[in-house]
Amino acid sequence: MEMIVVAPSAPGRIEDLRRRFFARPLQALLSLVSLATMVFLAWKLLNWAIFSAVFTTSGGPEACQAAAGACWSVIAARWRIILFGLYPFEEQWRSALACVAVVVMTVLSCIPAFWTGRRIALVWGVGTALYYVLMKGGMLGLAYVGEEAWGGLALTLFIFVTTCLIGFPLAICLALLRRSELPWISHTTGLIIDGVRSLPLISILFTFAVVLPFALPQWLAGDKLYRVIIGSALFFSAYQAEIVRGGMQGVPKGQEEAAMALGMSYWQRIGRILLPQAMRNALPATINQFVISFKETSLVVIVGFFEILASGNAAYGTGEWRFAYVEVYAFIAFIYFVFVFSLSRYGAFLERRMSVGER
Amino acid sequence: MNSTQSPGAAVRIENLDKYYGSFHALRKINLSVERGERIVVCGPSGSGKSTMIRCINRLEQHNGGRITVLGTELNDDVGNIDGIRREVGMVFQHFNLFPHMTVLENCMLAPMIVRKQPRAEAEATARRYLEKVRIPEQAMKFPGQLSGGQQQRVAIARALCMQPQIMLFDEPTSALDPEMIAEVLDVMVTLASEGMTMICVTHEMGFARRVADRVIFMDGGEIVEEAPPEEFFTSSRNERTRQFLSQVLGH
């Protein structure tokens, strides 16, 4: 006798839903109640955010306050403060262009085709120079604007990107030093990393912004903004160094031995064999660290910088829009979301790309 | 055959001592390997055979005695170490291919960055050696996509691409499934027949019988016996050697 074996056919979508959520009466009831709650909440949110919301500034704050839904007029009226902070009104196009420069620089350096030493250096060099010239001016016919007037999104992006650009290479150096064969080097590095990690970020920012100028000669101290960036990069690198070191520990010892046996020098082994594999291991935690750092930029308000969150406070804080803080925070949250979510998705893309060749 | 032979042995080991902490891993080892000679090193696990060949390219640092490779003494001079490593290829038990590169890139990397070969030349060499180990069609795959035997053959090709004068094999078939051992041994036999200087740590006694000029038996960090294969397998004088052989060949 011949037997014909047929794989059991997969249930249809409706049948699958019925089995999962409506198999027994009590289960069906719970499913229905949950569904109703979700629909209700979604309706309330949409109603507030869109259907009953006011979008134009024509009626002024009063008409807006009377509306049942969200008052997006506050954004229409105050978006410049949120995005550009205290930057002079007529010059704000420069701040906008500077934001674009930073975003383009970041996006370009995320594209694998730019991952050669020369191209990445070019992108970063041109990007930061463009940002600096646009923001600061004082040359090429642009009016001078001091760092104390920078603010909003442009400042948040600048602090985040420079923190990472300085902090990341520093983290790799610290991680390499910590696994040095010379005990006094590895122990000293370990002390530095653990020391920085045991301090709160706020205290480091405060020290670099306020205390350091007393300790350093004038010419070395530089502007407060750059000291704060150095402080935050140091903080970033202490955490990131441990992430990189963890990634290095995941690379089998045989990899370095094989590279040695082929006659590669220390830096060739680090650059071609150890780091590429270590970074792949460390990628999820690294993206995590980037996300945290992006959000931590809001702490610079402590030392007197108006990054995007503080600019938002200023946007609704002046009299007439005082009632519309929820809308302002929702708007800022949306901006954070766009950047952080893109970062996470990029991390997922990298993970897929790097896992090529693994079974 | 290597035509540019300079005088002297390929490898000369004199009174080699190696300690791991207080453990005496190698005791006063003396060994001389001529150019073109094929040596098989065997012995029970922990006998120091891997440690000894890892000293030859300085994956392990020795604590006493002298090692001279191709006329250059291995000491703390980094230039000497790098120079020797360029001329000495090594194949590991666990292959140690670079998982983030394709098979072809694995073979091209060292010739390009260590020997400064142009890309086209390195690629031609790599393809030639992949042909030689009989897996030219796998060039664009990643190591993780290959079987153990294929990976080990890639590892041999990768070492050969540096065009070394000496090849070290550290238990190259011990991590392989039985059906894959033959394909790796075949490649090694071919290599031996072409006159490569080889030092192989292996338990493949059939291979030793076929290609070795000398078989060396180590135990307890010492060279207990060394003899041509015929003599080694039929009339070894030492009790420890006979016991080891009965264990390896006995079943």
Coordinates of C-alpha atoms in Angstrom, one line a residue:
Chain A
M1 CA 0.0 0.0 0.0
E2 CA 1.2 3.4 -0.8
M3 CA 0.8 6.1 1.8
I4 CA 0.4 9.7 0.8
V5 CA 1.6 12.0 3.5
V6 CA 0.2 15.5 3.4
A7 CA 1.5 18.2 5.7
P8 CA -1.4 19.6 7.8
S9 CA -2.5 22.8 6.0
A10 CA -2.1 26.1 7.9
P11 CA -5.3 27.6 9.1
G12 CA -6.6 30.6 7.4
R13 CA -6.2 34.0 8.9
I14 CA -9.8 34.2 10.3
E15 CA -9.6 30.7 11.6
D16 CA -6.2 31.5 13.3
L17 CA -7.7 34.6 15.0
R18 CA -10.7 32.6 16.2
R19 CA -8.4 30.0 17.7
R20 CA -6.1 32.5 19.4
F21 CA -8.7 34.9 20.8
F22 CA -12.2 33.4 20.7
A23 CA -11.7 29.7 21.5
R24 CA -13.7 29.8 24.8
P25 CA -16.5 32.1 26.0
L26 CA -14.5 33.8 28.7
Q27 CA -11.6 34.3 26.4
A28 CA -13.9 35.8 23.8
L29 CA -15.3 38.2 26.4
L30 CA -11.8 39.3 27.5
S31 CA -10.8 39.8 23.9
L32 CA -13.8 41.9 23.2
V33 CA -13.3 44.1 26.3
S34 CA -9.6 44.6 25.4
L35 CA -10.5 45.5 21.9
A36 CA -13.1 48.0 22.9
T37 CA -10.7 49.7 25.4
M38 CA -8.1 50.0 22.7
V39 CA -10.5 51.5 20.2
F40 CA -11.8 53.9 22.8
L41 CA -8.3 55.1 23.7
A42 CA -7.2 55.4 20.1
W43 CA -10.4 57.5 19.4
K44 CA -9.7 59.8 22.4
L45 CA -6.1 60.3 21.3
L46 CA -7.0 61.0 17.6
N47 CA -9.9 63.3 18.6
W48 CA -7.6 65.3 20.8
A49 CA -4.6 65.4 18.5
I50 CA -6.4 65.9 15.1
F51 CA -10.2 66.1 14.9
S52 CA -10.8 68.7 17.6
A53 CA -7.4 70.3 17.4
V54 CA -6.6 73.9 16.3
F55 CA -3.8 74.2 13.8
T56 CA -3.8 77.9 12.8
T57 CA -2.6 80.9 14.8
S58 CA -5.4 83.1 13.4
G59 CA -7.6 83.0 16.5
G60 CA -4.7 83.7 18.9
P61 CA -4.1 81.9 22.2
E62 CA -7.6 82.6 23.5
A63 CA -9.6 80.8 20.7
C64 CA -7.1 78.0 21.0
Q65 CA -7.5 77.5 24.7
A66 CA -11.3 77.3 24.3
A67 CA -10.9 74.4 21.8
A68 CA -11.7 70.9 23.0
G69 CA -8.7 69.3 21.4
A70 CA -5.0 70.0 21.1
C71 CA -3.7 73.6 20.5
W72 CA -1.1 73.1 17.8
S73 CA -1.1 76.8 17.2
V74 CA 1.5 77.1 19.9
I75 CA 3.9 75.2 17.6
A76 CA 3.0 77.3 14.6
A77 CA 3.6 80.4 16.7
R78 CA 6.7 79.3 18.6
W79 CA 8.5 76.6 16.5
R80 CA 11.4 79.0 15.8
I81 CA 12.3 79.2 19.5
I82 CA 12.0 75.4 19.9
L83 CA 14.3 74.7 17.0
F84 CA 16.7 77.6 17.2
G85 CA 16.6 78.8 20.9
L86 CA 18.0 82.3 21.4
Y87 CA 19.7 82.4 18.0
P88 CA 19.0 85.9 16.4
F89 CA 15.8 85.9 14.5
E90 CA 17.1 87.2 11.1
E91 CA 20.0 84.7 11.2
Q92 CA 17.9 81.6 12.0
W93 CA 18.2 80.3 8.4
R94 CA 21.9 79.7 9.3
S95 CA 20.9 77.6 12.3
A96 CA 18.5 75.6 10.1
L97 CA 21.2 75.0 7.4
A98 CA 23.6 73.9 10.2
C99 CA 21.0 71.4 11.4
V100 CA 20.8 70.1 7.8
A101 CA 24.6 69.9 7.6
V102 CA 24.8 67.8 10.8
V103 CA 22.0 65.5 9.7
V104 CA 23.5 65.0 6.2
M105 CA 26.9 64.4 7.8
T106 CA 25.4 61.8 10.1
V107 CA 23.4 60.1 7.3
L108 CA 26.4 60.0 5.0
S109 CA 28.6 58.5 7.6
C110 CA 26.0 55.8 8.2
I111 CA 26.2 54.6 4.5
P112 CA 28.7 51.7 4.1
A113 CA 30.1 53.3 0.9
F114 CA 31.6 56.1 3.0
W115 CA 33.4 53.7 5.4
T116 CA 37.0 54.4 4.2
G117 CA 39.3 56.5 6.3
R118 CA 39.6 59.3 3.7
R119 CA 35.9 59.5 2.9
I120 CA 34.7 59.5 6.5
A121 CA 37.3 62.1 7.5
L122 CA 36.2 64.2 4.6
V123 CA 32.5 63.9 5.5
W124 CA 33.2 64.8 9.2
G125 CA 35.7 67.5 8.4
V126 CA 33.4 69.3 5.9
G127 CA 30.3 68.7 8.1
T128 CA 31.7 70.1 11.3
A129 CA 33.4 73.0 9.5
L130 CA 30.2 73.9 7.8
Y131 CA 28.3 73.7 11.0
Y132 CA 30.8 75.9 12.8
V133 CA 31.0 78.5 10.1
L134 CA 27.3 78.7 9.7
M135 CA 26.5 78.9 13.4
K136 CA 29.4 81.2 14.5
G137 CA 29.7 83.4 11.5
G138 CA 32.1 86.3 11.8
M139 CA 33.5 85.4 8.3
L140 CA 32.2 85.2 4.7
G141 CA 29.9 88.1 5.4
L142 CA 28.0 86.2 8.1
A143 CA 27.3 88.2 11.3
Y144 CA 29.0 86.9 14.4
V145 CA 26.9 84.8 16.8
G146 CA 28.6 83.6 20.0
E147 CA 28.1 80.1 21.4
E148 CA 26.0 81.4 24.3
A149 CA 23.3 82.3 21.8
W150 CA 23.2 78.8 20.1
G151 CA 20.2 76.7 21.1
G152 CA 17.3 74.5 20.2
L153 CA 17.6 71.5 17.9
A154 CA 20.8 72.8 16.3
L155 CA 22.5 72.8 19.7
T156 CA 21.1 69.3 20.7
L157 CA 22.3 67.8 17.4
F158 CA 25.7 69.5 17.7
I159 CA 26.3 68.3 21.3
F160 CA 25.2 64.8 20.5
V161 CA 27.2 64.4 17.3
T162 CA 30.4 65.9 18.7
T163 CA 30.1 63.8 21.9
C164 CA 29.9 60.7 19.8
L165 CA 32.7 61.8 17.4
I166 CA 35.1 62.5 20.2
G167 CA 33.8 59.8 22.6
F168 CA 33.8 56.8 20.3
P169 CA 37.5 56.8 19.3
L170 CA 38.3 57.6 22.9
A171 CA 36.3 54.6 24.0
I172 CA 38.2 52.3 21.6
C173 CA 41.5 53.7 23.0
L174 CA 40.4 53.1 26.6
A175 CA 39.2 49.6 25.8
L176 CA 42.5 48.7 24.1
L177 CA 44.5 50.2 27.0
R178 CA 42.4 48.3 29.5
R179 CA 43.3 45.0 27.9
S180 CA 47.0 45.9 27.7
E181 CA 49.4 43.3 28.9
L182 CA 51.2 45.8 31.0
P183 CA 49.5 45.7 34.4
W184 CA 50.1 49.4 35.3
I185 CA 48.5 50.5 32.0
S186 CA 45.4 48.3 32.3
H187 CA 44.9 49.1 36.0
T188 CA 45.3 52.8 35.5
T189 CA 42.8 52.7 32.6
G190 CA 40.4 50.6 34.7
L191 CA 40.6 53.2 37.5
I192 CA 39.8 56.0 35.1
I193 CA 36.9 54.2 33.5
D194 CA 35.4 53.2 36.8
G195 CA 36.1 56.6 38.3
V196 CA 34.2 58.4 35.5
R197 CA 31.4 55.9 35.6
S198 CA 30.9 56.3 39.3
L199 CA 30.2 60.1 38.9
P200 CA 26.8 61.5 37.8
L201 CA 26.8 63.1 34.4
I202 CA 25.5 66.3 35.9
S203 CA 28.5 66.7 38.2
I204 CA 30.9 66.1 35.3
L205 CA 29.1 68.7 33.2
F206 CA 29.2 71.1 36.1
T207 CA 32.9 70.6 36.8
F208 CA 33.8 71.1 33.1
A209 CA 31.6 74.1 32.7
V210 CA 32.1 76.0 36.0
V211 CA 35.1 74.6 37.9
L212 CA 37.5 73.9 35.1
P213 CA 38.0 77.6 34.1
F214 CA 39.5 78.3 37.5
A215 CA 42.0 75.5 37.2
L216 CA 43.0 76.0 33.5
P217 CA 44.8 79.0 32.0
Q218 CA 42.5 81.2 29.9
W219 CA 43.9 80.1 26.5
L220 CA 43.4 76.5 27.3
A221 CA 39.9 76.7 28.8
G222 CA 38.1 77.6 25.6
D223 CA 34.4 78.3 25.4
K224 CA 32.1 76.7 27.9
L225 CA 30.3 74.8 25.1
Y226 CA 33.4 72.9 24.1
R227 CA 34.3 72.1 27.7
V228 CA 30.8 70.7 28.2
I229 CA 31.2 68.6 25.0
I230 CA 34.5 67.3 26.2
G231 CA 33.0 66.4 29.6
S232 CA 30.1 64.6 28.0
A233 CA 32.4 62.8 25.5
L234 CA 34.5 61.6 28.5
F235 CA 31.4 60.3 30.2
F236 CA 30.2 58.6 27.0
S237 CA 33.6 57.0 26.4
A238 CA 33.8 55.5 29.8
Y239 CA 30.6 53.5 29.2
Q240 CA 31.3 52.8 25.6
A241 CA 34.8 51.5 26.4
E242 CA 33.3 48.8 28.6
I243 CA 30.8 47.9 25.8
V244 CA 33.7 47.7 23.3
R245 CA 35.8 45.6 25.7
G246 CA 32.8 43.3 26.2
G247 CA 32.7 42.9 22.4
M248 CA 36.4 42.2 22.3
Q249 CA 36.1 39.4 24.9
G250 CA 33.6 37.7 22.6
V251 CA 36.2 37.4 19.8
P252 CA 38.0 34.0 20.2
K253 CA 41.6 34.1 21.1
G254 CA 42.4 32.0 18.0
Q255 CA 41.5 35.0 15.8
E256 CA 44.4 37.1 17.0
E257 CA 46.7 34.1 16.9
A258 CA 45.8 33.4 13.3
A259 CA 46.5 37.1 12.5
M260 CA 49.8 37.0 14.3
A261 CA 50.8 33.8 12.6
L262 CA 50.2 35.6 9.2
G263 CA 52.7 38.3 10.3
M264 CA 50.2 41.1 10.9
S265 CA 51.4 44.0 13.1
Y266 CA 49.5 45.0 16.3
W267 CA 47.5 47.8 14.6
Q268 CA 46.7 45.5 11.6
R269 CA 45.4 42.9 14.0
I270 CA 43.4 45.4 15.9
G271 CA 42.0 47.2 12.9
R272 CA 41.3 44.3 10.5
I273 CA 40.5 41.4 12.8
L274 CA 39.7 42.3 16.4
L275 CA 37.7 45.5 16.1
P276 CA 35.4 44.5 13.2
Q277 CA 34.4 41.4 15.1
A278 CA 34.2 43.2 18.4
M279 CA 32.0 45.9 17.1
R280 CA 29.7 43.4 15.6
N281 CA 29.3 41.8 19.0
A282 CA 28.9 45.1 20.7
L283 CA 26.4 46.6 18.3
P284 CA 23.2 46.3 20.2
A285 CA 24.7 47.7 23.4
T286 CA 26.4 50.5 21.3
I287 CA 23.1 51.6 19.8
N288 CA 21.6 51.6 23.2
Q289 CA 24.4 53.9 24.4
F290 CA 23.9 56.3 21.5
V291 CA 20.2 56.5 22.3
I292 CA 20.9 57.2 25.9
S293 CA 23.5 59.9 25.0
F294 CA 21.0 61.6 22.6
K295 CA 18.5 61.9 25.4
E296 CA 21.1 62.9 28.0
T297 CA 21.9 66.0 25.9
S298 CA 19.0 67.6 27.7
L299 CA 21.1 67.8 30.9
V300 CA 23.2 70.6 29.5
V301 CA 20.4 73.0 30.6
I302 CA 22.0 72.6 34.1
V303 CA 25.0 74.6 32.9
G304 CA 23.0 77.2 31.1
F305 CA 22.5 75.9 27.5
F306 CA 19.2 76.1 25.8
E307 CA 19.0 72.8 24.0
I308 CA 15.7 71.7 22.5
L309 CA 14.0 70.7 25.7
A310 CA 14.9 73.9 27.5
S311 CA 14.0 76.0 24.4
G312 CA 10.6 74.2 24.6
N313 CA 10.1 75.4 28.1
A314 CA 10.9 78.9 27.0
A315 CA 8.4 78.6 24.1
Y316 CA 5.4 78.1 26.2
G317 CA 6.7 79.8 29.3
T318 CA 5.9 83.3 28.2
G319 CA 2.5 84.3 29.4
E320 CA 0.0 83.8 26.6
W321 CA 0.9 80.2 25.7
R322 CA 1.4 79.0 29.2
F323 CA -1.6 76.6 29.0
A324 CA -0.2 74.7 26.0
Y325 CA 2.7 72.9 27.5
V326 CA 1.4 69.4 26.7
E327 CA 1.4 70.3 23.0
V328 CA 4.9 71.7 23.2
Y329 CA 6.2 68.6 25.0
A330 CA 4.4 66.4 22.5
F331 CA 6.1 68.2 19.6
I332 CA 9.5 67.8 21.3
A333 CA 8.8 64.2 22.0
F334 CA 8.0 63.7 18.4
I335 CA 11.4 65.2 17.3
Y336 CA 13.2 63.0 19.8
F337 CA 11.3 60.1 18.5
V338 CA 12.2 60.7 14.9
F339 CA 15.9 60.8 15.7
V340 CA 16.1 58.0 18.2
F341 CA 13.8 55.7 16.2
S342 CA 15.9 56.3 13.0
L343 CA 19.0 55.4 15.1
S344 CA 17.4 52.2 16.3
R345 CA 16.3 51.2 12.8
Y346 CA 19.7 51.9 11.5
G347 CA 21.1 49.7 14.3
A348 CA 18.8 46.9 13.1
F349 CA 20.0 47.4 9.5
L350 CA 23.6 47.2 10.6
E351 CA 22.9 44.0 12.5
R352 CA 21.4 42.4 9.4
R353 CA 24.2 43.6 7.3
M354 CA 26.9 42.4 9.7
S355 CA 25.3 39.0 10.2
V356 CA 25.9 38.2 6.5
G357 CA 27.8 34.9 6.3
E358 CA 26.6 33.6 9.7
R359 CA 24.5 30.6 9.6
Chain B
M1 CA 61.0 22.9 -4.5
N2 CA 62.4 26.1 -3.0
S3 CA 65.3 27.1 -5.1
T4 CA 66.6 30.1 -3.1
Q5 CA 68.0 28.0 -0.2
S6 CA 70.4 29.6 2.1
P7 CA 72.6 27.3 4.2
G8 CA 71.6 26.0 7.5
A9 CA 68.6 24.3 9.0
A10 CA 65.1 25.6 8.5
V11 CA 64.4 25.3 12.3
R12 CA 67.0 24.7 15.0
I13 CA 65.8 24.4 18.6
E14 CA 68.5 24.2 21.3
N15 CA 67.8 23.5 25.0
L16 CA 64.3 25.0 24.8
D17 CA 62.6 25.5 28.1
K18 CA 59.1 26.7 28.6
Y19 CA 57.2 27.3 31.8
Y20 CA 53.6 28.1 32.5
G21 CA 53.9 29.6 36.0
S22 CA 55.6 26.9 37.9
F23 CA 54.6 24.1 35.4
H24 CA 57.5 23.0 33.3
A25 CA 55.9 22.5 29.9
L26 CA 59.0 22.0 27.8
R27 CA 62.2 20.5 29.2
K28 CA 65.5 21.1 27.3
I29 CA 64.1 20.3 23.9
N30 CA 66.6 19.9 21.0
L31 CA 65.4 19.6 17.5
S32 CA 66.8 20.4 14.1
V33 CA 64.6 20.5 11.0
E34 CA 66.3 20.6 7.5
R35 CA 64.8 22.4 4.6
G36 CA 62.3 20.2 2.7
E37 CA 62.0 17.8 5.7
R38 CA 58.6 16.6 6.9
I39 CA 58.4 16.1 10.6
V40 CA 55.4 14.5 12.4
V41 CA 55.2 15.2 16.1
C42 CA 53.0 13.0 18.2
G43 CA 52.4 12.2 21.9
P44 CA 49.7 12.1 24.5
S45 CA 47.8 15.3 25.3
G46 CA 49.6 17.6 27.6
S47 CA 53.0 16.3 26.4
G48 CA 54.0 19.8 25.1
K49 CA 53.9 19.1 21.3
S50 CA 51.6 22.0 20.5
T51 CA 53.5 24.3 22.8
M52 CA 56.7 23.4 21.0
I53 CA 55.5 24.3 17.5
R54 CA 53.8 27.4 18.8
C55 CA 57.2 28.5 20.1
I56 CA 58.5 28.3 16.5
N57 CA 56.5 31.3 15.4
R58 CA 56.3 32.9 18.8
L59 CA 52.7 32.4 19.6
E60 CA 54.3 31.2 22.9
Q61 CA 57.3 32.9 24.3
H62 CA 60.1 30.5 25.4
N63 CA 61.9 30.9 28.7
G64 CA 65.2 29.4 28.0
G65 CA 67.3 28.1 25.1
R66 CA 67.5 29.2 21.5
I67 CA 65.2 29.0 18.6
T68 CA 66.7 29.8 15.1
V69 CA 64.3 29.9 12.2
L70 CA 65.7 30.3 8.7
G71 CA 68.9 31.6 10.1
T72 CA 67.2 34.3 12.3
E73 CA 67.2 33.9 16.1
L74 CA 63.8 34.4 17.8
N75 CA 64.3 36.9 20.5
D76 CA 62.5 40.0 21.7
D77 CA 63.3 41.9 18.5
V78 CA 59.9 42.6 17.0
G79 CA 61.5 42.9 13.6
N80 CA 62.8 39.3 13.8
I81 CA 59.5 38.0 15.0
D82 CA 57.5 39.7 12.2
G83 CA 60.1 38.5 9.7
I84 CA 59.9 34.9 10.8
R85 CA 56.1 34.9 10.9
R86 CA 56.0 36.1 7.3
E87 CA 58.0 33.0 6.3
V88 CA 56.3 30.5 8.6
G89 CA 52.7 29.5 7.8
M90 CA 50.5 27.9 10.5
V91 CA 47.3 25.8 10.4
F92 CA 45.3 25.5 13.6
Q93 CA 43.1 22.8 15.1
H94 CA 40.1 25.1 15.0
F95 CA 40.8 26.7 11.6
N96 CA 40.6 30.3 13.0
L97 CA 39.4 31.7 9.7
F98 CA 38.2 35.3 9.9
P99 CA 34.4 35.0 10.0
H100 CA 33.7 38.6 8.8
M101 CA 35.5 38.1 5.5
T102 CA 34.8 35.9 2.5
V103 CA 37.1 33.0 1.7
L104 CA 38.9 35.0 -0.9
E105 CA 39.4 38.0 1.4
N106 CA 40.7 35.6 4.1
C107 CA 43.4 34.5 1.6
M108 CA 44.1 38.0 0.2
L109 CA 44.4 40.0 3.4
A110 CA 47.8 39.1 4.7
P111 CA 49.6 39.2 1.3
M112 CA 48.1 42.6 0.7
I113 CA 48.8 44.3 4.1
V114 CA 51.9 42.4 5.2
R115 CA 53.6 41.6 1.9
K116 CA 52.2 44.8 0.3
Q117 CA 51.1 42.9 -2.8
P118 CA 48.8 44.7 -5.2
R119 CA 45.2 43.5 -5.1
A120 CA 45.2 41.9 -8.5
E121 CA 48.3 39.9 -7.7
A122 CA 47.0 38.8 -4.3
E123 CA 43.7 37.8 -5.8
A124 CA 45.4 35.7 -8.5
T125 CA 47.6 34.0 -5.9
A126 CA 44.6 33.4 -3.7
R127 CA 42.6 31.8 -6.5
R128 CA 45.5 29.7 -7.5
Y129 CA 45.8 28.2 -4.0
L130 CA 42.1 27.8 -3.6
E131 CA 42.3 25.8 -6.8
K132 CA 45.1 23.8 -5.2
V133 CA 43.1 22.9 -2.1
R134 CA 40.2 22.0 -4.5
I135 CA 37.6 24.6 -3.4
P136 CA 37.9 27.4 -6.0
E137 CA 34.1 27.6 -6.3
Q138 CA 33.7 28.6 -2.6
A139 CA 35.8 31.8 -3.0
M140 CA 32.9 34.2 -2.4
K141 CA 31.4 32.4 0.5
F142 CA 31.9 33.2 4.2
P143 CA 33.7 30.6 6.4
G144 CA 30.5 30.0 8.4
Q145 CA 28.9 28.6 5.2
L146 CA 31.5 25.9 4.7
S147 CA 31.9 22.5 6.3
G148 CA 34.8 21.8 8.7
G149 CA 36.9 20.1 6.1
Q150 CA 36.4 22.9 3.6
Q151 CA 37.3 25.5 6.3
Q152 CA 40.5 23.7 7.1
R153 CA 41.5 23.6 3.5
V154 CA 40.8 27.3 3.2
A155 CA 43.0 27.8 6.2
I156 CA 45.8 25.9 4.5
A157 CA 45.3 28.0 1.4
R158 CA 45.3 31.2 3.5
A159 CA 48.7 30.2 5.0
L160 CA 50.1 29.3 1.6
C161 CA 49.1 32.6 0.1
M162 CA 51.9 34.2 2.1
Q163 CA 54.2 31.8 0.3
P164 CA 55.9 30.6 3.4
Q165 CA 59.0 28.5 3.5
I166 CA 57.9 26.4 6.5
M167 CA 54.4 25.2 7.4
L168 CA 53.3 24.3 10.9
F169 CA 50.3 22.2 11.4
D170 CA 48.8 22.1 15.0
E171 CA 46.5 19.1 15.1
P172 CA 44.8 20.1 11.8
T173 CA 42.3 17.2 11.7
S174 CA 41.5 16.8 15.4
A175 CA 38.4 19.0 15.2
L176 CA 37.0 17.4 12.0
D177 CA 34.3 14.9 11.5
P178 CA 35.8 11.5 10.4
E179 CA 34.6 11.8 6.8
M180 CA 36.3 15.1 6.4
I181 CA 39.8 14.1 7.6
A182 CA 40.8 12.5 4.3
E183 CA 40.2 15.6 2.2
V184 CA 42.5 17.7 4.5
L185 CA 45.2 15.0 4.7
D186 CA 45.1 14.7 0.9
V187 CA 46.0 18.4 0.6
M188 CA 48.8 18.0 3.1
V189 CA 50.2 15.0 1.3
T190 CA 50.2 17.0 -2.0
L191 CA 52.0 19.8 -0.2
A192 CA 54.6 17.4 1.2
S193 CA 55.2 15.8 -2.2
E194 CA 56.1 19.3 -3.5
G195 CA 58.9 19.7 -1.0
M196 CA 57.4 22.0 1.6
T197 CA 59.2 22.0 4.9
M198 CA 56.5 20.8 7.3
I199 CA 56.1 20.2 11.0
C200 CA 52.9 18.5 11.8
V201 CA 51.5 17.8 15.2
T202 CA 49.0 15.0 14.5
H203 CA 47.7 11.7 15.6
E204 CA 47.1 10.5 12.0
M205 CA 49.6 7.7 12.0
G206 CA 48.7 6.7 8.4
F207 CA 49.8 10.2 7.3
A208 CA 53.0 9.9 9.4
R209 CA 53.8 6.6 7.7
R210 CA 53.2 8.0 4.3
V211 CA 54.9 11.4 4.3
A212 CA 57.1 11.8 7.4
D213 CA 60.9 11.8 7.1
R214 CA 61.0 11.6 10.9
V215 CA 58.5 10.9 13.6
I216 CA 59.0 12.6 17.0
F217 CA 57.4 11.3 20.1
M218 CA 57.0 13.6 23.0
D219 CA 55.9 13.0 26.6
G220 CA 56.0 15.1 29.7
G221 CA 57.6 18.0 27.9
E222 CA 60.5 16.0 26.5
I223 CA 61.3 14.4 23.2
V224 CA 61.3 10.8 24.1
E225 CA 62.1 9.3 20.8
E226 CA 62.7 10.3 17.2
A227 CA 63.1 7.9 14.3
P228 CA 62.1 7.4 10.6
P229 CA 58.5 6.2 10.4
E230 CA 59.3 2.5 9.6
E231 CA 61.6 2.2 12.5
F232 CA 59.3 4.2 14.8
F233 CA 56.3 2.1 14.1
T234 CA 58.0 -1.3 14.1
S235 CA 60.8 -1.2 16.5
S236 CA 60.6 1.7 18.9
R237 CA 62.9 1.2 21.8
N238 CA 61.1 3.2 24.4
E239 CA 58.4 1.8 26.7
R240 CA 56.3 5.0 26.7
T241 CA 56.4 5.1 22.9
R242 CA 55.2 1.5 22.6
Q243 CA 52.4 2.1 25.1
F244 CA 51.3 5.3 23.2
L245 CA 51.4 3.5 19.8
S246 CA 49.4 0.6 21.2
Q247 CA 46.7 3.1 22.3
V248 CA 46.6 5.0 19.0
L249 CA 46.9 2.0 16.7
G250 CA 45.4 -0.7 18.9
H251 CA 41.7 -0.5 18.1

